[in-house]
Short mmCIF file of C-alpha atoms in Angstrom, two decimals:
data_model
loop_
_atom_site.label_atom_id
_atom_site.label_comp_id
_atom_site.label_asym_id
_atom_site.label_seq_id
_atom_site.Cartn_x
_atom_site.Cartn_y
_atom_site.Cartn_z
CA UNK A 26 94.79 89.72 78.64
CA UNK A 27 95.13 87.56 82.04
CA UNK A 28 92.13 86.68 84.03
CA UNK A 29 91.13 85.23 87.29
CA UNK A 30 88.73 82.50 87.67
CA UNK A 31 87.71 81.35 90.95
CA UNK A 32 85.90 77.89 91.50
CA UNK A 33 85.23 75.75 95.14
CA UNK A 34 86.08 72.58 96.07
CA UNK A 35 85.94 70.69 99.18
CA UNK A 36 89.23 69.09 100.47
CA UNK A 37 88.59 65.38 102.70
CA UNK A 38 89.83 65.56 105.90
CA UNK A 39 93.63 64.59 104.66
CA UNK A 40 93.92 67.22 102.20
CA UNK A 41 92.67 69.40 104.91
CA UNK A 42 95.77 68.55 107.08
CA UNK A 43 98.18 68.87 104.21
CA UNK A 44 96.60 72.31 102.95
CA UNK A 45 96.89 73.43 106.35
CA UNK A 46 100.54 72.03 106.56
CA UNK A 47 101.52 74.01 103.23
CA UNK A 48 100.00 77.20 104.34
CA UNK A 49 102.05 77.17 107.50
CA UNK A 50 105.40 76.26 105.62
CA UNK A 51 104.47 79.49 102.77
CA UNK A 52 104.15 81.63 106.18
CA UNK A 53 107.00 80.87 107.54
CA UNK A 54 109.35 80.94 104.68
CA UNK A 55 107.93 84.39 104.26
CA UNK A 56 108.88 85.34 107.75
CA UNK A 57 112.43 84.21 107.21
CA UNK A 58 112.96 86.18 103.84
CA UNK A 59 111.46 89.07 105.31
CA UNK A 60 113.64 88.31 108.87
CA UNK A 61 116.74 88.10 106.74
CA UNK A 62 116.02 91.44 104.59
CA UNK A 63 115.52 93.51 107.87
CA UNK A 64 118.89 92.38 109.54
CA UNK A 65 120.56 92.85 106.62
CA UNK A 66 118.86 96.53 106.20
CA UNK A 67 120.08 96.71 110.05
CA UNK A 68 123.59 95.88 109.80
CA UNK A 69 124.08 98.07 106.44
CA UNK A 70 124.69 95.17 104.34
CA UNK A 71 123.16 95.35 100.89
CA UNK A 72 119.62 94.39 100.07
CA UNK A 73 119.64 90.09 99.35
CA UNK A 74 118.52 89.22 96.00
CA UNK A 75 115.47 86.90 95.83
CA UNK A 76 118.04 83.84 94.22
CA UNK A 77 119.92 83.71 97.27
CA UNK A 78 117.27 84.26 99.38
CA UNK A 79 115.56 81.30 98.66
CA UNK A 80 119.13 79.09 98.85
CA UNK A 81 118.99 80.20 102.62
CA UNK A 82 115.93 79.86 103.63
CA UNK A 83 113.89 76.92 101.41
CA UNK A 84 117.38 75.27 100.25
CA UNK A 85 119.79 75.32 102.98
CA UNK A 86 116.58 75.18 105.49
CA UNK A 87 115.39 71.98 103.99
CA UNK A 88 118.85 70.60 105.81
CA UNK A 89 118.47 72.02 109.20
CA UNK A 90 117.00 69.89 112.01
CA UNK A 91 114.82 73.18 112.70
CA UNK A 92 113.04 73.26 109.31
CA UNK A 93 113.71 69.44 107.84
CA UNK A 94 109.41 69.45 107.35
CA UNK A 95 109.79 72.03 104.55
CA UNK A 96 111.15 69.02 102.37
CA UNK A 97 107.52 67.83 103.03
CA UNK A 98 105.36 70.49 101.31
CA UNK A 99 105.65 71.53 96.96
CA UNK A 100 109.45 73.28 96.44
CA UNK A 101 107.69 75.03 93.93
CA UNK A 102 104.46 76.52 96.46
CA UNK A 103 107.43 77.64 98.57
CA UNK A 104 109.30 79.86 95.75
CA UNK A 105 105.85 81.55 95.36
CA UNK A 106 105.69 82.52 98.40
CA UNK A 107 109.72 84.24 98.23
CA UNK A 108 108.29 86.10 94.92
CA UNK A 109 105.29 87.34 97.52
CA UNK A 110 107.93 89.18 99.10
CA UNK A 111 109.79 90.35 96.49
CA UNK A 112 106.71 91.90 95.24
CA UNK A 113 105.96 93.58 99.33
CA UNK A 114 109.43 95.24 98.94
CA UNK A 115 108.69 96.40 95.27
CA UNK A 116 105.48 98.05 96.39
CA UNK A 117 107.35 99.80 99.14
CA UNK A 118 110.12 100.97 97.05
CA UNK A 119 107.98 102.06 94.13
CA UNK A 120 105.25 104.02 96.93
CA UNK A 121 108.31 105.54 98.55
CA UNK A 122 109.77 106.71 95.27
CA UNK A 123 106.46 108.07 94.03
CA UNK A 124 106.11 105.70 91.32
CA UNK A 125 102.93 103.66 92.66
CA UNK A 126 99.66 105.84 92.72
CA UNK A 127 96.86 106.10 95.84
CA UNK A 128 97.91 105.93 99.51
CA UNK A 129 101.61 105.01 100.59
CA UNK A 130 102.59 101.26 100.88
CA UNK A 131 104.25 100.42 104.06
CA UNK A 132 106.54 98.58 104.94
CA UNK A 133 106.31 94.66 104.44
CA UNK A 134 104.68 92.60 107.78
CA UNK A 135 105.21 89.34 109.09
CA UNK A 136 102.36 86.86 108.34
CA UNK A 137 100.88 86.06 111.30
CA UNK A 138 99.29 82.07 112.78
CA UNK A 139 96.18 84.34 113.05
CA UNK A 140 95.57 85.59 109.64
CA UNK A 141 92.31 83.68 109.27
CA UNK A 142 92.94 84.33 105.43
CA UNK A 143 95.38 81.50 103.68
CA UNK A 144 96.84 81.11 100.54
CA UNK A 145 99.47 79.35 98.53
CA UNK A 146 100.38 79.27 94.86
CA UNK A 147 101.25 76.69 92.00
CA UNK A 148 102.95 77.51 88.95
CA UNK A 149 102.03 74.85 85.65
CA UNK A 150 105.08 72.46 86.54
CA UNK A 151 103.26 72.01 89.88
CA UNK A 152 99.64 71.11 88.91
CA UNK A 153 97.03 69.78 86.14
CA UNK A 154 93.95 69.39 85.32
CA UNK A 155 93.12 65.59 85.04
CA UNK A 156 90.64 64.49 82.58
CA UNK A 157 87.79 63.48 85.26
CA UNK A 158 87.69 67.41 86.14
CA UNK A 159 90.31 67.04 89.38
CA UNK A 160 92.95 69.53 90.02
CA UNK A 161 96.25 67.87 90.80
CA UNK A 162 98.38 69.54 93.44
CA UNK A 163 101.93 68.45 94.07
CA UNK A 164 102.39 66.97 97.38
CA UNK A 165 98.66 67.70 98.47
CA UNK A 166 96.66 65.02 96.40
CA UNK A 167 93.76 65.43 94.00
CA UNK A 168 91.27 67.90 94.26
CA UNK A 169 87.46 67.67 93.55
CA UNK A 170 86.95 71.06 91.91
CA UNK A 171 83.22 72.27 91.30
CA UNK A 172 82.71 73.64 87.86
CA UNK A 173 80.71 76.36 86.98
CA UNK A 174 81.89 76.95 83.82
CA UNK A 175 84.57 75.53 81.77
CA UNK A 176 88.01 77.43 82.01
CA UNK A 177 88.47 79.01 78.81
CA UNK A 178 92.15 77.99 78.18
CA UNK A 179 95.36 76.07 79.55
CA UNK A 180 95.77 78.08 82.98
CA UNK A 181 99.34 79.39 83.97
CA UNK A 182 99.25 79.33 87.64
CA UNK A 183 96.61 78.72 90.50
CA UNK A 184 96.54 79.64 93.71
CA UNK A 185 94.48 77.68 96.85
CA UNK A 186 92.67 80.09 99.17
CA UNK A 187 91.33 79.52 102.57
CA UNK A 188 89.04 82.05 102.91
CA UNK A 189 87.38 83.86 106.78
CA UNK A 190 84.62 81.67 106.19
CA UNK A 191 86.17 78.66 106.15
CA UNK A 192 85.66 77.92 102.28
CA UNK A 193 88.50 76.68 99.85
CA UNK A 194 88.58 78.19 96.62
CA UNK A 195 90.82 77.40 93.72
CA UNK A 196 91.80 80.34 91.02
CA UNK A 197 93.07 79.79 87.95
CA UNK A 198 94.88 82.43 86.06
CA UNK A 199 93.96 81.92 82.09
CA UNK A 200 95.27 84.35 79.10
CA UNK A 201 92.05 84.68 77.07
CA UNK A 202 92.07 86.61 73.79
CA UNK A 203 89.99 89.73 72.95
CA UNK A 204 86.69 88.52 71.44
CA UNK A 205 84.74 91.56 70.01
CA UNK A 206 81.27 92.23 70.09
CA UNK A 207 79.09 93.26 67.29
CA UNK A 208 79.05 97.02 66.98
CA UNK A 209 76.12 99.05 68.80
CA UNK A 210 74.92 102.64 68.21
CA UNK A 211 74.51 103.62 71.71
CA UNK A 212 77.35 105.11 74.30
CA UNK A 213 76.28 106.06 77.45
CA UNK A 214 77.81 108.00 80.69
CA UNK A 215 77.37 106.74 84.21
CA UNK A 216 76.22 109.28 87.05
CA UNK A 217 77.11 106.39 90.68
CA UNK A 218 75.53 107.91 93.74
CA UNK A 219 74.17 106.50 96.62
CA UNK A 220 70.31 106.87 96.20
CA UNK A 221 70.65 105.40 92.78
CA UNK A 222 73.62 103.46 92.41
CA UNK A 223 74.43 104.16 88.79
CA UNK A 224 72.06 106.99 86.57
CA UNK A 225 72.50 106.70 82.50
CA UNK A 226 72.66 109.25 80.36
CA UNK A 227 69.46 107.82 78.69
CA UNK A 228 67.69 108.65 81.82
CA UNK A 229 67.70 104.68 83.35
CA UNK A 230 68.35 104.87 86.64
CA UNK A 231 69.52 101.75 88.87
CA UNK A 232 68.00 101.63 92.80
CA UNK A 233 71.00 100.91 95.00
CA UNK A 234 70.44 97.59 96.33
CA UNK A 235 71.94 97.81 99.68
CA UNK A 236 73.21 94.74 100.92
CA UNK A 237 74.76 95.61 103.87
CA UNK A 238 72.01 97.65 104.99
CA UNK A 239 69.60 95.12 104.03
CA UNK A 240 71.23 92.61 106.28
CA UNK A 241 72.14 94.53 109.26
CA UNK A 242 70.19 92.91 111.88
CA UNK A 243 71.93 89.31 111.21
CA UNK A 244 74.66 90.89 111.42
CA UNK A 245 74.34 92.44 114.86
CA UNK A 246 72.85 89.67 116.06
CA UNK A 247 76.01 87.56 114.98
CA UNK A 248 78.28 90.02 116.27
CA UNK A 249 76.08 89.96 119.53
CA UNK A 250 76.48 86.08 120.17
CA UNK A 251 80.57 86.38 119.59
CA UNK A 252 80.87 88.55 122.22
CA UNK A 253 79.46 86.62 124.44
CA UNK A 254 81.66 84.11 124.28
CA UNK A 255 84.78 82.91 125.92
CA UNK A 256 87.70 84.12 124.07
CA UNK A 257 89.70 80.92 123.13
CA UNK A 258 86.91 78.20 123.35
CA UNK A 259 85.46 76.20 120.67
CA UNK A 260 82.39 78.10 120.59
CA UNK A 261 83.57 81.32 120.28
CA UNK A 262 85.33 79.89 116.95
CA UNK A 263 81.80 78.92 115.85
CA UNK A 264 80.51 81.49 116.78
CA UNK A 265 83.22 83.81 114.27
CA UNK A 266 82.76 81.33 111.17
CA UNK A 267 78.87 81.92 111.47
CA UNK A 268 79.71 85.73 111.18
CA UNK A 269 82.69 85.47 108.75
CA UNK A 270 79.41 83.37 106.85
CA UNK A 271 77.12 86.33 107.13
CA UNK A 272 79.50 89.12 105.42
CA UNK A 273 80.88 86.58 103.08
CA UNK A 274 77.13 86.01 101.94
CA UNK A 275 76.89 89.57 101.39
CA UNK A 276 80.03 89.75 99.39
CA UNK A 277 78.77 87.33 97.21
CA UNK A 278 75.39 88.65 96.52
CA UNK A 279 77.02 92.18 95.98
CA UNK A 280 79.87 90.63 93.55
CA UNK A 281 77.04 88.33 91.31
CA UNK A 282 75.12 91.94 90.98
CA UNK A 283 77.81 93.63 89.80
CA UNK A 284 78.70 91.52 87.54
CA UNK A 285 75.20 91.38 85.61
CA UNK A 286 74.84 94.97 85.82
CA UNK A 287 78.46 95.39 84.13
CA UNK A 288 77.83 93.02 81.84
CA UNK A 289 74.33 94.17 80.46
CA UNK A 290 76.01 97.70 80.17
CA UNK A 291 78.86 96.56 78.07
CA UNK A 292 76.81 94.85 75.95
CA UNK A 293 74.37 97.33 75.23
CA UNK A 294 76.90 100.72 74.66
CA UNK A 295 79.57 100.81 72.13
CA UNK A 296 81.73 102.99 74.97
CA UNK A 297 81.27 103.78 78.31
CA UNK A 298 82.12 106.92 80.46
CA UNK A 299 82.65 106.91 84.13
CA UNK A 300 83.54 109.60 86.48
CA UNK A 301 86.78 108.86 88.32
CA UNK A 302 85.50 109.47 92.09
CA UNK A 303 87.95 109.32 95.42
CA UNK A 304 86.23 106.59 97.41
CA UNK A 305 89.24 106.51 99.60
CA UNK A 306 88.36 110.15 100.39
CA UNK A 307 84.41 109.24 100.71
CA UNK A 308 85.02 106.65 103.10
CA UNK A 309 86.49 108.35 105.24
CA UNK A 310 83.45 110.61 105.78
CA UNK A 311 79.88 109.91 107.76
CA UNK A 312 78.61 108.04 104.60
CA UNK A 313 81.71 105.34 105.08
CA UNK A 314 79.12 102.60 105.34
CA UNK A 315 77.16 103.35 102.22
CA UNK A 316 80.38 103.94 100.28
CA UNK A 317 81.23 100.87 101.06
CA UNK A 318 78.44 99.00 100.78
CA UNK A 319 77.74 100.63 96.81
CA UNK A 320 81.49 99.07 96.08
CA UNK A 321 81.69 101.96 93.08
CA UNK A 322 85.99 100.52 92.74
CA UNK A 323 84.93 97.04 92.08
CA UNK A 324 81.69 97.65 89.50
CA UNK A 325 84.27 100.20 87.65
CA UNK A 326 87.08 98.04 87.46
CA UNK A 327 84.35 95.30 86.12
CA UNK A 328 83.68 97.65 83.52
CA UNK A 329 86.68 98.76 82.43
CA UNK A 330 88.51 94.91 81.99
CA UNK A 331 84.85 93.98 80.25
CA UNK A 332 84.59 96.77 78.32
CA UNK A 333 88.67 95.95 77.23
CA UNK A 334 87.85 92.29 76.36
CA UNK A 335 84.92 93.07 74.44
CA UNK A 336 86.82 95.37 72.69
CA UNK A 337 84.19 98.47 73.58
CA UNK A 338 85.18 102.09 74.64
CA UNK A 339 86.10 102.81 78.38
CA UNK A 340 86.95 106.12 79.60
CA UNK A 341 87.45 107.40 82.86
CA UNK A 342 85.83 111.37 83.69
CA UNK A 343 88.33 113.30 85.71
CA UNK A 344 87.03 113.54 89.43
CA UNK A 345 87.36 117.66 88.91
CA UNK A 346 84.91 118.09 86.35
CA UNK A 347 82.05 120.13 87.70
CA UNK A 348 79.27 117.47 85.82
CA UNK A 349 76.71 118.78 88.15
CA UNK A 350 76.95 122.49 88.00
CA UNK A 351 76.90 122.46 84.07
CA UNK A 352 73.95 122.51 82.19
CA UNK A 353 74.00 119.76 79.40
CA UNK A 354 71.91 121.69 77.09
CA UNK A 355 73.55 124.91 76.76
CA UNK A 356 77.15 124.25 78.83
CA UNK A 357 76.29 127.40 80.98
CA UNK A 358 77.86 126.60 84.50
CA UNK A 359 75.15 127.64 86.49
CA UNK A 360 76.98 127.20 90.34
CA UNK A 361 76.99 124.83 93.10
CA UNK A 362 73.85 122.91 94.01
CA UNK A 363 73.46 121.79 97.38
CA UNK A 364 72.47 118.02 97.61
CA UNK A 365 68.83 118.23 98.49
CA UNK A 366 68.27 120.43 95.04
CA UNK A 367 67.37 117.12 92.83
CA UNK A 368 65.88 119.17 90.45
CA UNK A 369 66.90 122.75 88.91
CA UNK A 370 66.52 125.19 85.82
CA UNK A 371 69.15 126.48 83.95
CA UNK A 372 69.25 130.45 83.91
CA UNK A 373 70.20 130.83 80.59
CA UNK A 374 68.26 128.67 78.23
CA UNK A 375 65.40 127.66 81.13
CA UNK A 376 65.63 123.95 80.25
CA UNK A 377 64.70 121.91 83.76
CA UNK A 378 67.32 119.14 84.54
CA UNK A 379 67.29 116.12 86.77
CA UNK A 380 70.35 116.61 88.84
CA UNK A 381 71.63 112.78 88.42
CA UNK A 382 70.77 112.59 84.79
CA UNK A 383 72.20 115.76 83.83
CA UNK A 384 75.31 114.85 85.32
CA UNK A 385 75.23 111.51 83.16
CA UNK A 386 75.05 113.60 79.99
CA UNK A 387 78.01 116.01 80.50
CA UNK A 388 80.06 112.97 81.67
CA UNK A 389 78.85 111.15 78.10
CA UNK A 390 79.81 114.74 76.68
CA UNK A 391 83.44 115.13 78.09
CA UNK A 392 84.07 111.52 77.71
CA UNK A 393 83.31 111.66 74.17
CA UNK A 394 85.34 114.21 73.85
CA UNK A 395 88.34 113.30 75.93
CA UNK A 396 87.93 110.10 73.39
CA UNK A 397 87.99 112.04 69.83
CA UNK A 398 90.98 113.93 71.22
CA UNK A 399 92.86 110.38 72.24
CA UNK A 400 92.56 109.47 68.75
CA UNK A 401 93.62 111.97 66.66
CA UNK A 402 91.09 114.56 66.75
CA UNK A 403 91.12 118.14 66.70
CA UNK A 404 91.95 119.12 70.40
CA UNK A 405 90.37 122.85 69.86
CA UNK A 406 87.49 124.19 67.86
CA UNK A 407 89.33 126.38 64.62
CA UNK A 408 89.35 129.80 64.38
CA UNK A 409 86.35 131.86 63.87
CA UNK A 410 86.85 135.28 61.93
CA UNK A 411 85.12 137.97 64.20
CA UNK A 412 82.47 140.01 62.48
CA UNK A 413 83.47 143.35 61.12
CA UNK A 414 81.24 145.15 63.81
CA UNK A 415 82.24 143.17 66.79
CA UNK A 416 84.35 145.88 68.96
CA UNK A 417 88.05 145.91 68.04
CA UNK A 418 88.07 144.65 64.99
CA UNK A 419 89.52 146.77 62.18
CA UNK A 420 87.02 147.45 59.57
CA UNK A 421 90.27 148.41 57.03
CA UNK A 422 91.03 144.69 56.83
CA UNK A 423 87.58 143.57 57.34
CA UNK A 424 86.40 145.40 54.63
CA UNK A 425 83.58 148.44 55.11
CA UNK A 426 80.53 146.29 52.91
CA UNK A 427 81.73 142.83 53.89
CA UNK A 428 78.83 140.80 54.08
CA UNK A 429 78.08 139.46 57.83
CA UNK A 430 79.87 135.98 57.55
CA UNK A 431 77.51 132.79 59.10
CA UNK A 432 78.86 131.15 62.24
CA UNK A 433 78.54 127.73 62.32
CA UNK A 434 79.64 127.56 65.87
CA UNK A 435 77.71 130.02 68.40
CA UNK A 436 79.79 132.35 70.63
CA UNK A 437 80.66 131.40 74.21
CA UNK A 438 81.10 134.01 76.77
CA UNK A 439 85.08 133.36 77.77
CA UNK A 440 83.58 133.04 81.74
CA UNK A 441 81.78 130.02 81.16
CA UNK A 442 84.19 128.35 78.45
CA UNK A 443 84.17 124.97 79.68
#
């Protein structure tokens, strides 16, 4: 499996000026592909493969008096940024054919001088790792990377990012091998929510830490003093790097805590079961700010590539499943619940649940059960022969003095057959 690893570094003042040159040259041989593209779409001419693409616009361009500076920046950074497009377009096609899942793609955009976001990429014939721990990038010099930890293998590509904040990251993507971990007893289901972030089905339940809400006032106050400045000056710039600091700070802090918390989890449970929830749907409601702020997408998605690395059980809960109404004791659906009710009692067996835990435990349930039946397992419980004085059964083939025969399964009313 392929993964990302991110590390800083801080460019001198040159490499500054030839990052900054690169990035420009990526954006605009973007533009022209995706120029090109729309006038041929426009004049009915068929759509131009990405080969001859890049002989017009990096090749041939390299010639022109217009763009003779492209000859000045990595060939290789500039093909990257063709494939870029290529993969725009096959996002559109595939969302406009029904093939790509979630919201519709649009249509590709021209990158804009604006985009306070950057970012170029190197394939392996472009850049290495020198033995003192600098990153060599062609036509851009040496970098002086700060390690955090070692990179786990040769990497196949990075990619230099200039982020809001003004920070320059380099990430490295590495195919690492599954390493298993020793086998554990437990499994557990995950209840995420809002109050708590994330209730387990052992009855552990994690306070949501809030960053965003937490750090609110800095932010206002940040926004506050970019207002008030003059749009196009010097300090108003400041003045939007201090802010782009502030939410990037939060980021961060939100990103290291989700990656404990997954980790510890995955560790500790042989499988884990989450329920699928629409977040795109959530935030578009009056609790878009806490949604957000929770970031339920990125702590699954830790999860699930852990959980795949470590060789552990992940399953996903479909968002349908009515985890809250049933009771995990007796699998009587016992009705909607308004949100205030934390705590209620099951009608039938009169067993008193914790909303959020309960919920947990019939996720744990289904996803255990969604798992035996992905690997083989008997999809439906067998046949039960119905007792010879059940109504409409025929005692002639039952037999007048058969014995009453022991269930091993109880009877479940057809209604509540989950």
């Amino acid at each position: 499996m392929q993964l990302r690893y991110n590390y800083r570094f801080y460019p001198r003042p040159a490499m500054r000026q030839a990052l900054a040159r690169s990035f420009g040259c990526a954006r605009v041989v973007y533009n022209d592909g995706l120029r090109l593209r729309n006038q041929a779409y426009e004049a009915g001419e068929k759509y131009i493969p990405s080969g001859d693409l890049q002989k017009q616009v990096i090749t041939a361009a390299r010639h022109t008096e217009e763009r003779a500076w492209l000859a000045d920046v990595s060939h290789t950074m500039l093909q990257q940024a063709i494939r870029d497009l290529d993969g725009a377009f096959r996002r559109f096609f595939d969302s406009r054919a029904g093939k790509l899942p979630g919201p519709r793609v649009g249509h590709p955009r021209f990158r804009s001088l604006k985009d306070r976001r950057q970012s170029i990429r190197f394939t392996r014939s472009d850049f290495r790792v020198l033995r003192d721990g600098r990153v060599h990038l062609g036509k851009i010099g040496n970098a002086e990377v700060r390690w955090s930890r070692p990179l786990p293998g040769p990497p196949s590509s990075v990619t230099v990012v200039l982020d809001r904040a003004g920070r320059y990251f380099l990430s490295f993507v590495v195919n690492v091998d599954v390493s298993p971990l020793p086998e554990v007893e437990p499994e557990v289901g995950i209840d995420l929510g809002l109050t708590h972030f994330a209730v387990l089905s052992d009855g552990t339940k994690i306070a949501a830490p809030r960053f965003l809400r937490r750090a609110e006032r800095r932010l206002r106050k940040a926004q506050q003093d970019l207002s008030r400045k003059a749009k196009g000056s010097m300090n108003r710039e400041k003045a939007r790097v201090r802010l782009a600091r502030q939410h990037a700070r939060i980021a961060d802090t939100r990103l290291d805590w989700h990656h404990k918390l997954s980790t510890r989890i995955v560790r500790e449970n042989q499988a884990v079961f989450v329920e699928d929830l629409a977040v795109h749907g959530l935030a578009r409601t009056r609790l878009a700010k806490s949604v957000h702020d929770a970031g339920w997408s990125q702590f699954v998605t830790m999860l699930e590539y852990k959980a795949r690395q470590r060789a552990r059980t992940f399953g996903r809960i479909g968002r349908f499943v009515p985890s809250t109404r049933i009771c995990s004791a007796c699998g009587i659906n016992g009705g909607a619940k308004p949100l205030g009710v934390r705590e209620w009692t099951c009608g039938s067996c009169h067993v008193t649940h914790d909303r959020d835990i309960n919920a947990a435990k019939n996720i744990l349930a289904v996803g255990r059960t969604d798992s035996q039946n992905a690997s083989g397992g008997q999809v439906r419980p067998g046949l039960i022969p119905a007792q010879p004085g059940e109504r409409g059964t025929s005692r002639t083939k039952c037999g007048a003095d058969a014995k009453p025969m022991h269930l091993d399964h109880p009877v479940v009313d057809a209604e509540h057959d989950i």
